[in-house]
XYZ file of C-alpha atoms in Angstrom:
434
model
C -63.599 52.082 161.321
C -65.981 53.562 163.405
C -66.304 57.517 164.133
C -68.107 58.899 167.380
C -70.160 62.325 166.307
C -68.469 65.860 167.379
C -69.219 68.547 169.146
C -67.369 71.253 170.484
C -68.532 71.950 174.875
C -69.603 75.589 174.922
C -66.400 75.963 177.785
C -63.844 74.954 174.832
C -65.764 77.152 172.829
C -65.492 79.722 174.737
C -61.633 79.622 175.509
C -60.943 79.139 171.781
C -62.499 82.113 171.008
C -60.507 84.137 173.372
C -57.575 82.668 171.315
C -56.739 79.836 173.744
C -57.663 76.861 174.319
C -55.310 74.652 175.608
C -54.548 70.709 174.957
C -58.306 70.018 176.206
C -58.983 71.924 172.893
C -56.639 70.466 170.569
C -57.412 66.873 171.267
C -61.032 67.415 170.533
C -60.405 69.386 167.221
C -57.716 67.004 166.484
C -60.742 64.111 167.229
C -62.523 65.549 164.376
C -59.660 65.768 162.140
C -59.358 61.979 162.275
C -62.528 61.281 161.602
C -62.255 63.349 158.476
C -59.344 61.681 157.228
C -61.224 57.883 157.855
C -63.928 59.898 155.770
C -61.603 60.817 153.175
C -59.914 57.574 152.812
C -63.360 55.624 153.113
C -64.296 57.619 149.946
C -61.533 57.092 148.432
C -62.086 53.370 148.623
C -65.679 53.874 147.657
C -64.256 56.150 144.820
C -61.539 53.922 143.525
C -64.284 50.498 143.479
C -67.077 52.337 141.470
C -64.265 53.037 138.924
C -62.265 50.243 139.076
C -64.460 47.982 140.676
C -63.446 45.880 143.759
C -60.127 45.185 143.177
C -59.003 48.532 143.244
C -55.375 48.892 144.724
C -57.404 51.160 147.528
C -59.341 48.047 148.775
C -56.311 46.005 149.852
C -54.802 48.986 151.307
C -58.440 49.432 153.385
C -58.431 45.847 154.551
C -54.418 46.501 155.870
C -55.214 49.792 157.656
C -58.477 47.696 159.060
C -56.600 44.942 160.579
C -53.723 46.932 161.956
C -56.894 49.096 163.889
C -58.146 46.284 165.638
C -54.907 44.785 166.665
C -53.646 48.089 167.607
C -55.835 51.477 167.233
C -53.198 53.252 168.677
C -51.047 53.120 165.664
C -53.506 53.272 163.302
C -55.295 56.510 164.745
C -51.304 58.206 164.684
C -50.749 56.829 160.823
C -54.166 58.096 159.883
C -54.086 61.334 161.912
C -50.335 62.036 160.246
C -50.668 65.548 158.375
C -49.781 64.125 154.847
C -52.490 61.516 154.911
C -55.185 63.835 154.527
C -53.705 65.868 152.213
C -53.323 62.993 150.159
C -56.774 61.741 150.578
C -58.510 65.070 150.113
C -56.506 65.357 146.435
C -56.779 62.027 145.754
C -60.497 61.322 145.958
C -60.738 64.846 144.063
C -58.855 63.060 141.192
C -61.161 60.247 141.178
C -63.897 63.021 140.776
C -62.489 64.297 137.942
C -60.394 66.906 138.862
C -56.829 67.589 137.588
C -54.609 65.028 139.526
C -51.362 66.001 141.430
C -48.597 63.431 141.213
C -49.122 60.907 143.483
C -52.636 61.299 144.253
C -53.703 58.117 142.899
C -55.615 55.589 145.084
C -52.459 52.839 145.515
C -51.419 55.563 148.192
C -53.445 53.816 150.535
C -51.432 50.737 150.622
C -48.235 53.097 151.323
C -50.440 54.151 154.243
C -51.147 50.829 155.417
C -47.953 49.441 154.702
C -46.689 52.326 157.684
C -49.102 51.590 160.020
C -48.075 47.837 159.829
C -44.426 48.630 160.166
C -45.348 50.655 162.997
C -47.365 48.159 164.940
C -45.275 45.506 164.012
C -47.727 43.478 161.999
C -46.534 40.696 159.538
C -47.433 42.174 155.806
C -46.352 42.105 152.319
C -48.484 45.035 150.201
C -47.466 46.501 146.878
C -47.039 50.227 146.799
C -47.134 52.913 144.356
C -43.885 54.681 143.925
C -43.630 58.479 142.467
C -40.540 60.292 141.196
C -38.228 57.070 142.460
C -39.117 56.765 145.699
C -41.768 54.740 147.447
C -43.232 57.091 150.493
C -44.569 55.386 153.578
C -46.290 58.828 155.260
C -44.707 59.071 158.765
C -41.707 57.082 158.495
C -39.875 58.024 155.298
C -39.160 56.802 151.489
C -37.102 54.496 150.137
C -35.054 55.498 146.880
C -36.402 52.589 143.945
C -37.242 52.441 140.582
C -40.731 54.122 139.508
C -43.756 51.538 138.909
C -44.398 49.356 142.092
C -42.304 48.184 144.755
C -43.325 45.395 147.844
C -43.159 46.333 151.535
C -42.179 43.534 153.491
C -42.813 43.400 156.876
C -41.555 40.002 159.241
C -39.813 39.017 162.338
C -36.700 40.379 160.967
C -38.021 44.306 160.482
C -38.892 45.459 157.613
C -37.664 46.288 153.812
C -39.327 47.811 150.606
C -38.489 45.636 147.473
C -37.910 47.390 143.540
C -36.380 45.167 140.590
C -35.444 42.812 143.179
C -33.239 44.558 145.288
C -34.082 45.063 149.333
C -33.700 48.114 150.769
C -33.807 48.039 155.024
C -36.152 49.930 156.394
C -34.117 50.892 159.968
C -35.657 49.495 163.220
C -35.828 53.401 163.917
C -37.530 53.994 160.492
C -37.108 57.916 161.345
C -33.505 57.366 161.133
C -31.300 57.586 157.767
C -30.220 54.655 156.352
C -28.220 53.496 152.749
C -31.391 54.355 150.235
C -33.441 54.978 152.893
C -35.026 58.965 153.775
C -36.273 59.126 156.533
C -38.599 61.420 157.690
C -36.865 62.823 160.864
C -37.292 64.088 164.109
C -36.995 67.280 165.973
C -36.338 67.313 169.443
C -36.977 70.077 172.628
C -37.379 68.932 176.287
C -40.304 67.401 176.459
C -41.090 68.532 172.384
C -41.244 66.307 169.656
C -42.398 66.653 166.237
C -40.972 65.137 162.444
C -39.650 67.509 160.416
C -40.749 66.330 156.790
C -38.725 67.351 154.055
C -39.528 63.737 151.518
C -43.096 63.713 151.698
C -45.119 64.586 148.617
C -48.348 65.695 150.295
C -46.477 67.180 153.607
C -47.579 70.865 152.355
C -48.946 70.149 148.590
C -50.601 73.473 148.134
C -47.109 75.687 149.318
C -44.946 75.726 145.806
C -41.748 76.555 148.026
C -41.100 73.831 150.130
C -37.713 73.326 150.583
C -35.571 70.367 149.040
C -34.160 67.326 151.251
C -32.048 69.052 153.900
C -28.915 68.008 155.323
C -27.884 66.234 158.249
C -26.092 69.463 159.429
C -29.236 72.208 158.289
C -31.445 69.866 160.961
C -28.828 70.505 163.468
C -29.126 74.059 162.562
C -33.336 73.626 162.921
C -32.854 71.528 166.463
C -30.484 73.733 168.089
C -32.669 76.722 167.314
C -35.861 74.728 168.167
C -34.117 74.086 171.645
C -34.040 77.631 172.474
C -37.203 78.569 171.244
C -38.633 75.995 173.138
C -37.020 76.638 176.426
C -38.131 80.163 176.073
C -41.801 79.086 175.587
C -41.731 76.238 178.592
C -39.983 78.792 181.094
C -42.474 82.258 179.889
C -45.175 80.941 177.933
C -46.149 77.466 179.146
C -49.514 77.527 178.308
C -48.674 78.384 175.158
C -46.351 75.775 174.882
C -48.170 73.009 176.586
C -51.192 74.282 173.412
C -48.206 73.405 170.722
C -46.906 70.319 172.054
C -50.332 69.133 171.557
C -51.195 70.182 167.888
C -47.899 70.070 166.535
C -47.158 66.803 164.217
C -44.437 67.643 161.728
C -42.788 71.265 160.729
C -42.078 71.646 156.821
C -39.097 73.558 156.283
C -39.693 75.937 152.990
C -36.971 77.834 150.961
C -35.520 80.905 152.276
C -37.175 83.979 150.929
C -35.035 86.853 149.264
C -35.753 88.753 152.321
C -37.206 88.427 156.038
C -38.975 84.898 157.214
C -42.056 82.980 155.752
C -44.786 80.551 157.144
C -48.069 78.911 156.290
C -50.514 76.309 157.302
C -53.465 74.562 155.779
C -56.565 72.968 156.558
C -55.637 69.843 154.212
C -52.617 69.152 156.790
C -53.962 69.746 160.424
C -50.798 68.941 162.790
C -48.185 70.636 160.237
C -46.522 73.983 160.535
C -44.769 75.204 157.327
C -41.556 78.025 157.887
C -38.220 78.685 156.543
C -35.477 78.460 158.828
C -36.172 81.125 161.731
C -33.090 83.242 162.559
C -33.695 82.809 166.280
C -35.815 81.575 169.155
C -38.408 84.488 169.677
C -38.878 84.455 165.835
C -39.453 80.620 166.208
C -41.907 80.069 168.810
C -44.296 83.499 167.793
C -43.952 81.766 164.458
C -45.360 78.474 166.019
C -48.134 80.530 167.918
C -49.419 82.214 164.544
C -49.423 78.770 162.846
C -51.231 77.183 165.523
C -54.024 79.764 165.297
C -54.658 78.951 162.151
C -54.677 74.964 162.366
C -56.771 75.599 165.585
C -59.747 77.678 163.675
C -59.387 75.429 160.577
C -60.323 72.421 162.450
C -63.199 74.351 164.151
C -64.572 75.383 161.193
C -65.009 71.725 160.763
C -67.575 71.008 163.406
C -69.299 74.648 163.710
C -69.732 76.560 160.643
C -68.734 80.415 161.739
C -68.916 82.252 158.416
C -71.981 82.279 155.740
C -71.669 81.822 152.142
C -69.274 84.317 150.545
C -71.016 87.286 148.925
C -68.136 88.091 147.157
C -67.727 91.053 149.347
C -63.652 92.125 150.306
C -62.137 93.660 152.979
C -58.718 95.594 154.541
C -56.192 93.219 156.760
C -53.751 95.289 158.099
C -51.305 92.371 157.521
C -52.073 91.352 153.808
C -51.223 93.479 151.205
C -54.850 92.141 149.132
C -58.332 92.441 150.142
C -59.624 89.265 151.902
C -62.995 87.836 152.154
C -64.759 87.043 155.375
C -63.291 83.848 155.996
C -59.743 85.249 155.051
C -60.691 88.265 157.748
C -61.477 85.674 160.433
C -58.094 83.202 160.080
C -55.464 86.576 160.097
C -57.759 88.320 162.974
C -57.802 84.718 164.667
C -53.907 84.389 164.053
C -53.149 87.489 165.289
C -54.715 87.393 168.999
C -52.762 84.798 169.067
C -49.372 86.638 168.295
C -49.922 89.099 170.444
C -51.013 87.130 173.653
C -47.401 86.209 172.737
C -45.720 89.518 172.411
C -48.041 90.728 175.262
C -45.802 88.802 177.922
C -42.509 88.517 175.919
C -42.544 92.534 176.000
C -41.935 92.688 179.786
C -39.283 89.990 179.263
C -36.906 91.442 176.762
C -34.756 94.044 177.595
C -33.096 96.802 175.296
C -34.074 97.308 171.750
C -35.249 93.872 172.461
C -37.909 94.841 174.445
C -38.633 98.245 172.543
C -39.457 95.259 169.439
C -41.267 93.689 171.188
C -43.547 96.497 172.935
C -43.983 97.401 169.110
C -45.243 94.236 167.972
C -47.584 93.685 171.332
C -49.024 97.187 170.211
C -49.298 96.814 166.369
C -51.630 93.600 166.258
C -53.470 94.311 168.987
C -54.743 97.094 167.348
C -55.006 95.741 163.970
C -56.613 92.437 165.170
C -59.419 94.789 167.045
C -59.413 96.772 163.633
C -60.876 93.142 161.975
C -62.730 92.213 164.664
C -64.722 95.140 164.311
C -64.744 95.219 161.052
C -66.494 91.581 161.209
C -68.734 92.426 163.760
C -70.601 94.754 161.286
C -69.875 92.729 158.121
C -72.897 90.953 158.168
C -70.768 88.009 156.812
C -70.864 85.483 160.012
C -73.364 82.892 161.353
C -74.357 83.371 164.975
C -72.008 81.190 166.626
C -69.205 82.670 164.262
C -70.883 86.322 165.651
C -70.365 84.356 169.303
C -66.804 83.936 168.358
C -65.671 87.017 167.188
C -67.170 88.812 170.305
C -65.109 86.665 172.160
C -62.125 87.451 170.524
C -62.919 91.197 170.423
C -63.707 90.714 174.391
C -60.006 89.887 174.825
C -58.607 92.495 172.173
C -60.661 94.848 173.806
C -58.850 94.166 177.036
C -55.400 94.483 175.698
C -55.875 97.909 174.217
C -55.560 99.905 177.072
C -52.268 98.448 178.449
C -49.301 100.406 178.421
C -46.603 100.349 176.155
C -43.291 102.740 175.814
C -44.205 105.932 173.262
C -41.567 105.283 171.371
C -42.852 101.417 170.471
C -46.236 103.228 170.318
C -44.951 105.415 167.497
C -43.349 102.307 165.884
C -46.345 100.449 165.855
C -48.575 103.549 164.662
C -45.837 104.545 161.619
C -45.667 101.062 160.648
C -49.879 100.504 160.382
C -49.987 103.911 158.299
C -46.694 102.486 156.238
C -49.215 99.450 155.525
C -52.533 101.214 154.720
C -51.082 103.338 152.001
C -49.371 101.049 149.951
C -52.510 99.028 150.664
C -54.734 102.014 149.058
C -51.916 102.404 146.910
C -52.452 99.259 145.188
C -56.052 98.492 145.781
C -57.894 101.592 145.657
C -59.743 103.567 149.463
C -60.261 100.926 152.275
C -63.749 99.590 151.855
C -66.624 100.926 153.953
């Protein structure tokens, strides 16, 4: 598996930092996130022999994934780019470090890997895989429900079937359809928007404790029909922005419903996944996609161009966290929040009624508290120069916001709601640091 070096043209550069970016940028960061993942698995091969010398389950599982790349790369480059794979490669090659293991991280993942990316290209195989908690996981496609130990995949001419204590279980020529013992990892659907919504896999989100459990067929008709509005909202008002998420978006990870309000997260194990409980409509939706996005964006950035110097140890006010954050923690919710309110800085003249007054609000509260962080990391001392490079690119667009109009009375929401915030802040954490 060969990897091409990475760079990042100043031009991309340049539009990330105003909080854009575009598809050009995603498929380049996205670039690099593959080659981390062959990394990551290539270690973990490397790992696995030096401890169990060369017939570690890993090194069959390497050879598969090889030979389905050269017959088609294609497939492989989709299997190995898939959100859970690194995940499970980052954790698993920790393990074989020394580390406390998750479940599941173990190094016979990588046949379960393979095993996918032959069902997926079609290539005649039959791997042993590990199985965890009764159900053998093939990342991308789905799990099948068998006893715990090992089970065979079996791919042929006739399709394709996972094998426990002798009984078959189909794998569907669809594999992202349901079928009898079969959970597949399914699909949501917009216009031209498509993306798995993983609800079986292990590693789809392993550092969020509240993902949800297994949803029904009727709560992903709930998710699609939502989705579909969302997304016709974004393609008709925001199509840059939506062109941007088609092309970074692999799989959303539904979590449980809080006790109140609307959560979301993203990580840099899992580039490609968004992670939200269910959104109660379509603007909630796609600005929850935007601020997501941000943060898978930068992640994969700080990749290939380091932005931030070592921690010092030193913390800071967000105006959206209710703890101090580090540098690094400073940079992600400033970077995630230029991109909320490039959203909520066109949806404002969109919305009409208390609609609109929301969203004037919102347009006008993180614009002011992402300039707030961008200033305060201009001065912090805390960044590299390219990361100084990007923040005055960010603060160059922030900048340009501020003096746009918005309704007084959104003004005054967006004003009461940033004090609201800073005192319980100082409330629980002591006078805003200098």
């Amino acid at each position: 598996m060969s990897l091409p070096s990475h760079r990042v043209p100043r031009k991309v550069f340049e539009e990330l930092a105003q909080g854009a970016g575009g598809p050009e940028a995603v498929h380049i960061l996205a670039s690099g996130q593959y080659s981390k993942n062959v990394l990551l698995i290539r270690g973990v091969r490397d790992a696995a022999a030096a401890v169990q010398g060369r017939s570690s389950p890993a090194q069959a599982g390497y050879e598969l994934l090889a030979a389905v790349q050269r017959a088609n790369p294609h497939v492989a480059q989709a299997v190995i780019s898939y959100p859970s794979v690194g995940a499970w490669a980052l954790r698993t090659l920790r393990a074989l470090r020394g580390e406390p293991p998750m479940i599941g991280a173990q190094p016979g993942g990588l046949r379960a890997i393979a095993a996918a990316a032959a069902i997926r290209a079609g290539i005649s195989t039959e791997i042993e895989v590990p199985t965890v908690s009764g159900l053998a996981m093939l990342p991308s496609l789905g799990g099948a429900a068998v006893d715990d130990g090992v089970a065979v995949v079996r791919q042929g001419a006739d399709g394709a079937e996972v094998l426990s204590a002798g009984s078959p279980i189909p794998v569907p020529g669809d594999p992202n359809q349901e079928a009898p013992g079969w959970f597949a990892v399914r699909q949501l659907r917009a216009g031209s928007f498509t993306a798995l919504i993983d609800d079986v896999d292990p590693f789809r989100m392993p550092a969020e404790p509240t993902v949800a459990d297994r949803l029904r067929s009727a709560d992903i008709d709930r998710w699609n029909t939502v989705l579909q509005e969302a997304w016709a909202l974004l393609v008709t008002h925001h199509s840059d922005i939506a062109r941007e998420l088609a092309a970074a978006i692999r799989s959303v990870v539904p979590l449980a419903p809080p006790a109140h309000g609307q959560v979301s997260t993203s990580s840099a194990e899992t580039f490609g996944a968004v992670a939200l409980s269910k959104p109660p409509d379509a603007r909630v939706f796609a600005v929850t996609l935007v601020h997501e996005v941000q943060h898978l964006k930068l992640s994969a950035l700080l990749d290939i161009v380091r932005l931030v110097s070592p921690d010092d140890g030193r913390l800071f006010y967000a105006p959206w966290r209710d703890d101090p954050r580090p540098v690094g923690g400073l940079l992600q919710g400033a970077y995630a929040y230029v991109g909320v309110s490039r959203f909520w800085r066109k949806q404002r003249l969109l919305d009409r009624g208390d609609d609109a007054l929301g969203a004037h609000a919102e347009f006008a509260r993180w614009r002011a508290a992402a300039l707030f962080v961008v200033e305060t990391l201009e001065v912090s001392g805390g960044l590299t120069p390219a990361g100084m490079e990007f923040v005055q690119g960010m603060a160059h667009t922030l900048r340009g916001w501020q003096e746009e109009a918005v309704p007084k009375e959104a003004q005054q929401l967006a004003d009461d709601d940033a004090q609201e915030h800073l005192a319980r802040w100082q409330s629980a954490n002591g006078p805003v640091p200098a």
